[in-house]
Coordinates of C-alpha atoms and ligand atoms in Angstrom, one line a residue:
X1 CA -41.7 -39.1 16.7
X2 CA -43.1 -42.3 15.3
X3 CA -46.8 -42.9 15.6
X4 CA -48.0 -45.5 18.1
X5 CA -49.2 -47.7 15.3
X6 CA -45.7 -47.8 13.9
X7 CA -43.4 -47.8 16.9
X8 CA -39.7 -47.6 16.9
X9 CA -38.3 -51.1 16.8
X10 CA -34.7 -52.4 17.2
X11 CA -33.5 -55.8 15.9
X12 CA -30.2 -57.1 17.2
X13 CA -28.5 -58.4 14.1
X14 CA -25.3 -59.4 16.0
X15 CA -24.3 -59.3 19.7
X16 CA -20.8 -60.7 19.4
X17 CA -17.3 -59.4 19.7
X18 CA -15.0 -58.9 16.7
X19 CA -14.2 -62.6 16.2
X20 CA -17.8 -63.7 16.7
X21 CA -19.0 -66.6 18.9
X22 CA -18.1 -69.4 18.4
X23 CA -14.6 -68.3 17.7
X24 CA -12.9 -70.3 15.0
X25 CA -11.1 -73.3 16.4
X26 CA -12.4 -72.8 20.0
X27 CA -14.0 -75.7 21.8
X28 CA -15.0 -73.9 25.1
X29 CA -18.4 -74.4 26.7
X30 CA -19.8 -71.2 25.1
X31 CA -18.4 -71.9 21.6
X32 CA -19.9 -75.4 21.7
X33 CA -23.2 -74.4 23.5
X34 CA -26.6 -75.6 22.3
X35 CA -28.2 -72.3 23.5
X36 CA -28.8 -70.3 20.3
X37 CA -28.2 -67.1 22.4
X38 CA -24.6 -68.2 22.7
X39 CA -24.2 -67.9 18.9
X40 CA -23.1 -64.3 18.3
X41 CA -22.4 -62.7 14.9
X42 CA -20.5 -59.4 14.8
X43 CA -22.2 -56.4 16.4
X44 CA -24.9 -54.5 14.6
X45 CA -28.5 -53.3 15.0
X46 CA -31.4 -52.5 12.6
X47 CA -33.7 -49.6 13.6
X48 CA -37.2 -49.5 12.1
X49 CA -39.6 -46.6 12.2
X50 CA -42.1 -44.9 9.8
X51 CA -41.5 -47.6 7.2
X52 CA -37.8 -46.9 7.2
X53 CA -34.9 -49.2 8.0
X54 CA -31.7 -47.7 9.4
X55 CA -28.7 -49.9 10.0
X56 CA -25.9 -49.3 12.4
X57 CA -22.6 -50.7 11.0
X58 CA -22.1 -53.3 8.2
X59 CA -20.3 -56.2 9.8
X60 CA -18.5 -59.0 8.0
X61 CA -21.7 -61.0 8.7
X62 CA -24.0 -58.5 7.1
X63 CA -25.2 -60.7 4.3
X64 CA -26.1 -63.5 6.8
X65 CA -27.7 -61.0 9.2
X66 CA -29.8 -59.4 6.4
X67 CA -31.1 -62.7 5.2
X68 CA -31.8 -64.0 8.7
X69 CA -33.7 -60.8 9.7
X70 CA -35.5 -60.7 6.3
X71 CA -34.4 -57.1 5.7
X72 CA -36.1 -56.1 2.5
X73 CA -35.1 -52.5 2.3
X74 CA -32.3 -50.3 3.6
X75 CA -32.7 -46.5 3.8
X76 CA -29.5 -45.4 5.6
X77 CA -26.4 -46.7 7.3
X78 CA -24.7 -45.1 10.4
X79 CA -21.2 -46.1 11.3
X80 CA -19.8 -46.2 14.8
X81 CA -16.1 -46.5 13.8
X82 CA -13.8 -48.1 11.3
X83 CA -12.8 -51.4 12.9
X84 CA -13.1 -54.3 10.5
X85 CA -15.9 -56.0 12.5
X86 CA -18.0 -52.8 11.9
X87 CA -17.4 -52.0 8.2
X88 CA -16.3 -55.1 6.2
X89 CA -19.8 -56.1 5.0
X90 CA -20.4 -52.9 3.2
X91 CA -20.1 -54.5 -0.3
X92 CA -23.2 -56.6 0.5
X93 CA -25.6 -53.6 0.4
X94 CA -25.7 -53.9 -3.4
X95 CA -29.0 -55.9 -3.5
X96 CA -30.7 -52.9 -1.8
X97 CA -29.3 -50.6 -4.5
X98 CA -30.8 -52.9 -7.2
X99 CA -34.1 -53.3 -5.4
X100 CA -34.6 -49.6 -4.5
X101 CA -33.0 -48.2 -7.7
X102 CA -31.2 -45.5 -5.7
X103 CA -28.0 -44.9 -3.7
X104 CA -28.0 -45.4 0.1
X105 CA -26.8 -42.5 2.4
X106 CA -24.1 -43.4 4.9
X107 CA -23.2 -41.3 7.9
X108 CA -19.9 -41.4 9.8
X109 CA -17.2 -39.3 11.5
X110 CA -14.6 -37.9 9.1
X111 CA -11.9 -40.3 10.2
X112 CA -14.2 -43.3 9.9
X113 CA -15.3 -42.2 6.5
X114 CA -11.6 -41.9 5.5
X115 CA -10.9 -45.5 6.5
X116 CA -14.1 -46.7 4.7
X117 CA -12.9 -44.8 1.6
X118 CA -9.5 -46.5 1.8
X119 CA -10.9 -50.0 2.5
X120 CA -13.4 -49.8 -0.3
X121 CA -11.6 -47.5 -2.8
X122 CA -13.4 -49.2 -5.7
X123 CA -16.8 -48.0 -4.4
X124 CA -15.8 -44.3 -4.3
X125 CA -13.5 -44.4 -7.4
X126 CA -15.1 -42.2 -10.1
X127 CA -14.0 -44.6 -12.9
X128 CA -16.7 -46.6 -14.5
X129 CA -16.7 -50.2 -13.2
X130 CA -17.4 -53.4 -15.2
X131 CA -18.8 -55.1 -12.1
X132 CA -21.6 -54.0 -9.8
X133 CA -20.5 -51.9 -6.9
X134 CA -22.5 -50.4 -4.0
X135 CA -24.0 -46.9 -4.7
X136 CA -23.5 -44.8 -1.6
X137 CA -23.8 -41.2 -0.7
X138 CA -21.3 -40.3 2.1
X139 CA -22.2 -37.8 4.8
X140 CA -19.7 -36.5 7.4
X141 CA -20.9 -36.3 11.0
X142 CA -19.3 -33.5 13.1
X143 CA -21.0 -34.6 16.3
X144 CA -24.1 -32.5 15.9
X145 CA -27.6 -34.1 15.9
X146 CA -29.2 -34.7 12.6
X147 CA -32.6 -35.6 11.2
X148 CA -33.1 -38.9 9.4
X149 CA -36.6 -39.5 8.1
X150 CA -38.3 -37.5 10.8
X151 CA -36.3 -38.8 13.8
X152 CA -33.3 -37.0 15.4
X153 CA -30.1 -39.0 15.8
X154 CA -27.5 -37.7 18.2
X155 CA -23.9 -38.9 17.7
X156 CA -22.2 -39.3 21.1
X157 CA -18.4 -39.4 21.3
X158 CA -17.0 -42.4 23.1
X159 CA -13.4 -43.4 23.9
X160 CA -12.4 -46.8 22.5
X161 CA -8.8 -47.1 23.8
X162 CA -6.8 -44.6 21.7
X163 CA -9.6 -44.6 19.1
X164 CA -12.8 -42.6 19.1
X165 CA -16.2 -44.0 18.2
X166 CA -19.7 -42.7 17.9
X167 CA -22.6 -44.0 20.0
X168 CA -26.1 -42.9 18.8
X169 CA -29.1 -41.7 20.7
X170 CA -32.4 -41.9 18.8
X171 CA -35.8 -41.3 20.5
X172 CA -35.8 -43.0 23.9
X173 CA -33.1 -45.5 22.8
X174 CA -29.3 -45.4 22.6
X175 CA -26.7 -47.8 21.1
X176 CA -23.2 -47.6 22.6
X177 CA -20.9 -50.3 21.3
X178 CA -17.1 -50.4 21.4
X179 CA -16.0 -48.1 24.2
X180 CA -14.1 -48.3 27.5
X181 CA -15.1 -44.8 28.6
X182 CA -18.1 -42.5 28.1
X183 CA -17.1 -38.8 28.3
X184 CA -19.3 -36.7 30.6
X185 CA -20.8 -34.7 27.8
X186 CA -22.0 -37.9 26.2
X187 CA -23.3 -39.3 29.5
X188 CA -25.3 -36.1 29.9
X189 CA -27.3 -37.1 26.7
X190 CA -28.3 -40.5 28.1
X191 CA -31.0 -39.6 30.6
X192 CA -34.7 -40.6 30.3
X193 CA -34.0 -43.7 28.2
X194 CA -36.2 -46.6 27.7
X195 CA -33.5 -48.8 26.0
X196 CA -29.8 -48.5 26.4
X197 CA -27.2 -50.8 24.7
X198 CA -23.8 -50.9 26.2
X199 CA -20.5 -52.7 25.3
X200 CA -19.7 -55.4 27.9
X201 CA -17.0 -57.6 26.4
X202 CA -16.3 -59.8 29.4
X203 CA -15.4 -59.7 33.1
X204 CA -11.6 -59.2 32.7
X205 CA -10.5 -55.6 32.0
X206 CA -9.6 -54.8 28.4
X207 CA -7.8 -51.7 27.1
X208 CA -10.6 -50.8 24.6
X209 CA -13.8 -52.3 25.8
X210 CA -16.1 -51.9 28.8
X211 CA -16.5 -54.8 31.2
X212 CA -19.6 -56.4 32.7
X213 CA -18.9 -54.8 36.1
X214 CA -18.3 -51.3 34.6
X215 CA -21.4 -51.4 32.3
X216 CA -23.6 -52.5 35.3
X217 CA -22.3 -49.4 37.1
X218 CA -23.1 -47.2 34.2
X219 CA -26.6 -48.7 33.7
X220 CA -27.3 -48.2 37.4
X221 CA -26.1 -44.6 37.3
X222 CA -28.1 -43.7 34.1
X223 CA -31.1 -45.8 35.2
X224 CA -32.8 -46.5 31.8
X225 CA -35.9 -48.7 31.9
X226 CA -34.0 -51.6 30.1
X227 CA -30.3 -52.1 29.4
X228 CA -28.8 -54.7 27.0
X229 CA -25.1 -55.6 26.8
X230 CA -23.5 -56.3 23.5
X231 CA -20.1 -56.9 21.8
X232 CA -20.0 -60.1 24.0
X233 CA -17.1 -62.5 23.9
X234 CA -17.1 -66.3 24.4
X235 CA -16.3 -65.9 28.1
X236 CA -20.0 -65.1 28.9
X237 CA -22.5 -67.9 28.7
X238 CA -25.9 -66.3 28.1
X239 CA -28.0 -68.0 30.7
X240 CA -25.5 -68.2 33.5
X241 CA -24.2 -64.7 33.1
X242 CA -27.7 -63.1 32.9
X243 CA -28.8 -65.0 36.1
X244 CA -26.4 -62.8 38.1
X245 CA -27.6 -59.5 36.7
X246 CA -30.2 -57.0 38.1
X247 CA -33.6 -57.7 36.4
X248 CA -33.5 -54.6 34.1
X249 CA -30.0 -55.5 32.7
X250 CA -29.9 -58.3 30.1
X251 CA -27.4 -59.7 27.6
X252 CA -28.5 -58.9 24.0
X253 CA -28.7 -61.8 21.7
X254 CA -28.9 -62.2 17.9
X255 CA -32.4 -61.9 16.7
X256 CA -33.7 -60.0 19.8
X257 CA -36.5 -57.6 18.8
X258 CA -37.3 -54.6 21.0
X259 CA -40.2 -52.2 20.7
X260 CA -39.1 -48.8 22.2
X261 CA -41.8 -47.2 24.3
X262 CA -42.2 -43.5 24.4
X263 CA -41.5 -41.8 27.7
Ligands
ZN301 ZN1 -16.1 -54.0 17.6
ZN302 ZN1 -14.7 -70.3 22.9
ZN303 ZN1 -13.8 -51.4 17.7

């Protein structure tokens, strides 16, 4: 576990749904809001502990997110699944390869890794390249917990419509984006949490995402100390939506920093 002088920290790099908020061409109240918390890049978090930076997902906004959060090193990337809003920024890890003079380990389920290999064929192609390409070291996750720089990460299977995704538990925190159902064996791994992130797209039902109502039920059932909703669409104005929530349930927002307490 991290030392108390160097606690486990989470930075929310993006809290928005796949199109981001504002959505291109939309003039609704949320997309034109002056509240910075209504500006949502695609969903991702940065986990910092023991001098290491571990990223979950490389969104199409990754370059902007890394500059905004002043990320100066990247030690590993975990992927939740292969949807475009979670992988398409992968090419932008190149500056970290240059700075650190080494490859970056990436971790994903076999099917996710397969999609990443197809989408970014040039990265994994053995032929020499004339241009700079990311240097990555791919690791397949079979669902078993694994150690990363002294902390255990537990991949948790989630249902995302017909697709499957991984959520991750690490220390007293868990990040569960993109799901409409949490199987019982994954729910069992989510007790005694300080911080829980849950997908909560909007109020209206959606075939692949959880709703505000459903995620409030899950949060109340699991009873973590704090719950943050993410993957939020433009139907949820930050201030007004949060005002109706129980006090320990909040909407995540871009730039939110959380120090995870030990239980
Ligand atoms: Zn997504
Ligand atoms: Zn809108
Ligand atoms: Zn998805």
